[in-house]
Short mmCIF file of C-alpha atoms in Angstrom, two decimals:
data_model
loop_
_atom_site.label_atom_id
_atom_site.label_comp_id
_atom_site.label_asym_id
_atom_site.label_seq_id
_atom_site.Cartn_x
_atom_site.Cartn_y
_atom_site.Cartn_z
CA MET A 1043 -0.41 -28.51 18.24
CA ARG A 1044 0.20 -26.53 21.70
CA SER A 1045 3.80 -26.60 20.58
CA ASP A 1046 3.11 -24.77 17.37
CA LEU A 1047 0.78 -22.32 18.92
CA GLN A 1048 3.51 -21.60 21.70
CA GLN A 1049 6.09 -20.70 19.01
CA SER A 1050 3.50 -18.88 17.27
CA ARG A 1051 2.67 -16.52 19.99
CA ALA A 1052 6.59 -16.21 21.53
CA SER A 1053 7.35 -15.61 17.08
CA TRP A 1054 4.84 -12.65 17.57
CA ASP A 1055 6.28 -11.11 20.80
CA ARG A 1056 9.66 -11.14 18.68
CA LYS A 1057 7.71 -9.63 15.93
CA GLU A 1058 8.85 -12.62 13.52
CA TRP A 1059 5.73 -12.25 11.69
CA LEU A 1060 5.83 -15.12 9.06
CA ASP A 1061 6.95 -17.53 11.49
CA ALA A 1062 4.19 -16.64 13.77
CA LYS A 1063 1.57 -17.08 11.03
CA GLN A 1064 3.30 -20.12 10.11
CA ALA A 1065 3.07 -21.85 13.18
CA LEU A 1066 -0.08 -20.63 14.01
CA LEU A 1067 -1.18 -22.18 10.65
CA ARG A 1068 0.35 -25.67 11.46
CA ALA A 1069 -1.87 -25.36 15.15
CA ILE A 1070 -5.35 -24.79 13.21
CA ALA A 1071 -4.64 -27.40 10.88
CA GLY A 1072 -3.99 -29.81 13.69
CA CYS A 1073 -7.54 -28.83 15.28
CA THR A 1074 -9.82 -31.40 15.34
CA GLY A 1075 -13.66 -29.59 15.16
CA ASP A 1076 -13.73 -25.42 15.02
CA CYS A 1077 -10.98 -23.65 15.82
CA PRO A 1078 -11.21 -21.34 19.13
CA ILE A 1079 -12.08 -18.49 17.98
CA GLN A 1080 -8.96 -16.30 19.20
CA TRP A 1081 -6.84 -18.60 16.83
CA ARG A 1082 -9.01 -17.31 13.91
CA ILE A 1083 -8.68 -13.56 15.16
CA TRP A 1084 -4.70 -14.10 15.31
CA THR A 1085 -4.65 -15.51 11.91
CA VAL A 1086 -6.54 -12.17 10.65
CA GLU A 1087 -3.95 -10.21 12.67
CA ALA A 1088 -1.28 -12.21 11.06
CA GLU A 1089 -1.73 -11.97 7.68
CA MET A 1090 -2.17 -8.54 8.10
CA ALA A 1091 1.25 -8.47 9.69
CA THR A 1092 2.49 -10.38 6.65
CA MET A 1093 1.12 -8.20 4.46
CA ASN A 1094 -1.17 -10.78 2.80
CA TRP A 1095 -4.34 -8.30 2.63
CA ASP A 1096 -6.54 -10.96 0.25
CA GLY A 1097 -5.53 -13.48 3.16
CA ALA A 1098 -6.61 -10.94 5.79
CA VAL A 1099 -10.12 -9.92 4.17
CA ARG A 1100 -11.01 -13.60 3.41
CA ALA A 1101 -10.15 -14.80 7.24
CA ALA A 1102 -11.49 -11.57 8.54
CA GLU A 1103 -14.60 -12.38 6.86
CA ALA A 1104 -14.79 -15.83 7.79
CA LEU A 1105 -14.28 -14.97 11.41
CA ALA A 1106 -17.09 -12.79 11.08
CA GLU A 1107 -19.53 -15.39 9.30
CA LEU A 1108 -18.78 -18.41 11.82
CA HIS A 1109 -18.59 -15.41 15.14
CA PRO A 1110 -20.68 -11.64 14.12
CA ILE A 1111 -19.12 -10.11 17.41
CA PRO A 1112 -17.81 -6.80 17.25
CA HIS A 1113 -14.20 -7.37 17.50
CA ALA A 1114 -14.71 -9.81 14.79
CA LEU A 1115 -16.51 -7.25 12.64
CA GLY A 1116 -13.87 -4.68 13.74
CA LEU A 1117 -11.08 -6.73 12.34
CA LEU A 1118 -13.16 -7.30 9.01
CA GLY A 1119 -13.23 -3.35 8.61
CA LEU A 1120 -9.60 -2.35 9.39
CA ALA A 1121 -8.22 -5.29 6.82
CA LYS A 1122 -10.59 -3.93 4.50
CA MET A 1123 -9.66 -0.23 5.13
CA LEU A 1124 -5.96 -0.91 4.84
CA SER A 1125 -6.48 -3.15 1.54
CA ASN A 1126 -7.42 0.31 0.37
CA ASP A 1127 -11.05 -0.38 0.03
CA LEU A 1128 -12.52 2.58 1.94
CA LYS A 1129 -15.88 2.02 0.74
CA SER A 1130 -16.87 -1.44 1.63
CA CYS A 1131 -15.09 -0.99 5.09
CA LEU A 1132 -17.66 0.96 6.29
CA GLU A 1133 -20.40 -1.71 7.02
CA PRO A 1134 -19.15 -3.90 9.02
CA LEU A 1135 -17.75 -1.07 11.43
CA GLN A 1136 -20.89 0.16 11.29
CA SER A 1137 -22.78 -3.42 12.39
CA ALA A 1138 -19.98 -3.66 14.96
CA LEU A 1139 -20.87 -0.57 16.34
CA ARG A 1140 -24.44 -1.38 16.03
CA LEU A 1141 -24.25 -4.07 18.39
CA ASP A 1142 -21.70 -2.27 20.47
CA SER A 1143 -21.39 1.49 20.50
CA LYS A 1144 -18.51 1.60 22.75
CA ASP A 1145 -16.54 -1.32 20.88
CA VAL A 1146 -12.94 0.28 20.32
CA LEU A 1147 -11.66 -1.29 17.74
CA ALA A 1148 -14.65 -0.56 15.54
CA SER A 1149 -15.14 3.12 16.67
CA ARG A 1150 -11.33 3.79 16.37
CA THR A 1151 -11.41 2.20 12.35
CA LEU A 1152 -14.43 4.03 11.60
CA TYR A 1153 -13.33 7.28 12.45
CA ARG A 1154 -9.95 6.89 10.95
CA ALA A 1155 -11.42 5.43 7.55
CA ARG A 1156 -13.67 8.71 7.50
CA GLU A 1157 -11.00 11.28 8.07
CA ILE A 1158 -8.48 9.34 5.77
CA GLU A 1159 -11.09 9.18 2.64
CA ARG A 1160 -11.67 13.16 3.87
CA LEU A 1161 -8.40 13.99 3.56
CA LYS A 1162 -7.29 11.67 0.50
CA GLY A 1163 -9.96 13.06 -1.65
CA GLU A 1164 -9.19 16.90 -0.73
CA GLY A 1165 -5.87 16.29 -1.57
CA GLU A 1166 -6.84 14.49 -4.81
CA GLU A 1167 -8.55 17.96 -5.42
CA ALA A 1168 -6.48 19.90 -4.59
CA PHE A 1169 -3.61 18.09 -6.98
CA LYS A 1170 -6.25 18.41 -9.82
CA SER A 1171 -6.13 22.24 -9.00
CA GLU A 1172 -2.25 22.32 -9.48
CA LYS A 1173 -2.44 23.14 -5.49
CA TYR A 1174 0.36 20.90 -5.17
CA SER A 1175 1.43 21.73 -1.55
CA ASP A 1176 -1.88 21.81 -0.12
CA ALA A 1177 -2.07 18.45 -1.68
CA VAL A 1178 1.26 17.40 0.04
CA GLU A 1179 -0.45 18.83 2.91
CA LYS A 1180 -3.48 16.70 3.02
CA TYR A 1181 -2.04 13.72 1.94
CA THR A 1182 0.60 13.94 4.90
CA ASP A 1183 -2.33 14.29 7.56
CA ALA A 1184 -3.43 10.97 5.96
CA LEU A 1185 -0.68 9.13 6.37
CA ASN A 1186 -0.30 10.18 9.99
CA ILE A 1187 -3.60 8.92 10.63
CA ILE A 1188 -3.07 5.79 8.64
CA GLY A 1189 0.45 4.79 10.46
CA SER A 1190 3.20 2.27 9.76
CA ASP A 1191 3.02 -0.23 12.44
CA GLU A 1192 4.47 -3.54 11.28
CA GLU A 1193 1.72 -5.26 13.33
CA SER A 1194 -0.78 -3.32 10.93
CA GLY A 1195 1.28 -4.13 7.91
CA LYS A 1196 3.10 -0.91 7.66
CA GLY A 1197 -0.50 0.49 6.83
CA GLY A 1198 -0.68 -1.79 3.87
CA TYR A 1199 -2.23 -0.91 0.13
CA LEU A 1200 -3.52 2.00 1.59
CA ARG A 1201 -0.61 3.75 2.40
CA ALA A 1202 0.78 2.88 -0.63
CA VAL A 1203 -1.69 4.42 -2.29
CA VAL A 1204 -1.53 7.95 -0.42
CA LEU A 1205 2.42 7.70 -0.71
CA ALA A 1206 2.07 7.40 -4.47
CA ASN A 1207 0.01 10.54 -4.47
CA ARG A 1208 1.93 12.25 -2.45
CA ALA A 1209 5.08 11.80 -4.07
CA ALA A 1210 2.98 12.74 -7.63
CA ALA A 1211 2.47 15.76 -5.71
CA LEU A 1212 6.08 16.38 -4.54
CA LEU A 1213 7.50 16.09 -8.22
CA SER A 1214 5.27 18.86 -9.33
CA MET A 1215 6.48 20.66 -7.48
CA GLY A 1216 9.52 20.13 -8.20
CA ARG A 1217 11.04 18.03 -5.41
CA PRO A 1218 12.18 14.78 -6.93
CA ALA A 1219 13.77 13.75 -4.20
CA ARG A 1220 11.44 13.49 -1.63
CA ALA A 1221 8.90 12.13 -4.20
CA PHE A 1222 11.39 9.59 -4.76
CA ALA A 1223 11.73 8.83 -1.16
CA ASP A 1224 7.50 8.25 -1.07
CA VAL A 1225 7.66 6.43 -4.22
CA VAL A 1226 10.29 3.64 -2.99
CA ILE A 1227 7.98 2.70 -0.02
CA SER A 1228 5.25 2.85 -1.75
CA LEU A 1229 6.14 -0.36 -4.44
CA ASP A 1230 7.69 -1.44 -1.12
CA LEU A 1231 4.24 -1.77 0.04
CA GLN A 1232 2.26 -2.58 -3.01
CA PRO A 1233 4.97 -3.56 -5.86
CA MET A 1234 2.55 -3.61 -9.12
CA SER A 1235 0.83 -0.59 -8.26
CA LEU A 1236 0.44 1.05 -11.99
CA LYS A 1237 0.62 4.71 -10.39
CA ALA A 1238 3.41 4.37 -8.63
CA LEU A 1239 5.78 2.67 -11.24
CA HIS A 1240 4.66 5.22 -13.75
CA THR A 1241 5.66 8.17 -10.62
CA HIS A 1242 8.44 5.97 -10.23
CA ALA A 1243 9.62 6.27 -13.78
CA SER A 1244 9.10 9.97 -13.85
CA VAL A 1245 11.01 10.63 -11.08
CA ARG A 1246 14.26 9.38 -12.14
CA MET A 1247 13.57 10.93 -15.32
CA ALA A 1248 13.31 14.33 -13.50
CA GLN A 1249 16.58 13.03 -11.59
CA GLY A 1250 18.41 12.64 -14.75
CA PHE A 1251 18.57 8.61 -14.65
CA TYR A 1252 17.36 7.89 -18.00
CA GLU A 1253 18.50 4.47 -18.50
CA GLU A 1254 16.66 3.34 -15.14
CA ALA A 1255 13.79 5.48 -16.47
CA VAL A 1256 13.48 3.13 -19.76
CA THR A 1257 13.88 -0.05 -17.33
CA ILE A 1258 10.87 1.12 -14.98
CA TYR A 1259 8.67 1.88 -17.75
CA ALA A 1260 9.21 -1.56 -19.59
CA GLU A 1261 8.22 -2.85 -16.36
CA THR A 1262 5.21 -0.42 -15.93
CA ARG A 1263 4.24 -1.35 -19.40
CA LYS A 1264 4.14 -5.30 -18.43
CA VAL A 1265 2.24 -4.55 -15.55
CA TRP A 1266 -0.19 -2.80 -17.87
CA MET A 1267 -0.74 -5.17 -20.24
CA ALA A 1268 -1.49 -7.73 -17.27
CA GLY A 1269 -3.81 -5.52 -15.87
CA GLU A 1270 -7.46 -4.01 -16.99
CA ARG A 1271 -5.21 -2.25 -19.82
CA ASP A 1272 -6.97 1.45 -19.49
CA ALA A 1273 -6.49 3.43 -22.90
CA ALA A 1274 -5.34 6.54 -21.27
CA GLU A 1275 -3.33 5.29 -19.07
CA GLY A 1276 -1.46 3.38 -21.90
CA ARG A 1277 -0.96 6.54 -23.79
CA MET A 1278 0.85 8.11 -20.96
CA ILE A 1279 3.12 5.11 -19.99
CA ALA A 1280 3.89 4.82 -24.14
CA GLN A 1281 4.65 8.65 -23.86
CA GLY A 1282 6.61 8.34 -20.91
CA TRP A 1283 8.80 5.73 -21.96
CA GLN A 1284 9.42 7.34 -25.68
CA ASP A 1285 10.55 10.57 -23.60
CA ALA A 1286 12.72 8.68 -21.50
CA GLU A 1287 14.20 6.66 -24.48
CA ALA A 1288 14.78 10.30 -26.08
CA ALA A 1289 16.38 11.70 -23.10
CA LEU A 1290 18.47 8.53 -22.83
CA LYS A 1291 19.41 8.90 -26.48
CA SER A 1292 20.44 12.63 -25.94
CA SER A 1293 22.57 11.91 -22.89
CA GLN A 1294 24.74 9.26 -24.38
CA SER A 1295 24.98 11.36 -27.18
CA LYS A 1296 25.85 14.66 -25.21
CA ASP A 1297 28.61 11.89 -23.82
CA TYR A 1298 29.94 10.66 -26.90
CA HIS A 1299 30.90 14.23 -28.27
CA GLY A 1300 32.22 15.37 -24.98
CA ILE A 1301 35.02 12.46 -25.38
CA LEU A 1302 35.64 13.61 -28.62
CA ARG A 1303 36.52 17.06 -27.76
CA ARG A 1304 38.75 16.03 -24.97
CA VAL A 1305 40.80 13.30 -27.53
#
């Protein structure tokens, strides 16, 4: 057990997050009785670093239930915030500050959550009003607050969502190359995001990669089928897929006729 714990901390110092998590879980499995609170704190941090957001929230909830101290509640708020749960992250953070108004983690996370929610909302309103430059600015400010630290899972689902939003705004501004860079990172953080997948397909369409766009729309359709199947989203995906196939067919026809003219 002690060797596993030592290995976990050494791996953490080397930023080998998965090895650190696995060694820590082995140490916890060998623990008789209740594990030390610090081990549970490390578990939450390890789940966040390895971008297991469901696991991070569960571990933080268990920690806060067993040890309802400010730091535990602050970790729960942080895990929920990075999971893109900006509403429910507020309650544990406010509870932490009621216990200790000077708790650094809780006060900093509460400030971040409120600012990110404000900027994200203002970006969405600007996008709806077709003020795409303003939307990009708001989303960029939100991303600067979220950060991309590896210890915090590179910003988690929250960063993925805001990146996808900024990608959509950039695409609407006629800047597909920058939109592509954003949406690739977004999908790395949240591979099953419908919005990011749809935006990715639209970006590749704008860049003239029609065959790739068709493939991405097919994947987007699968994700939609496995989810809540919102009818409006389904129609948008179907229309985008149809447009991509038409563009691909047209480009192939042009290529074919070009070859004939050269023969």
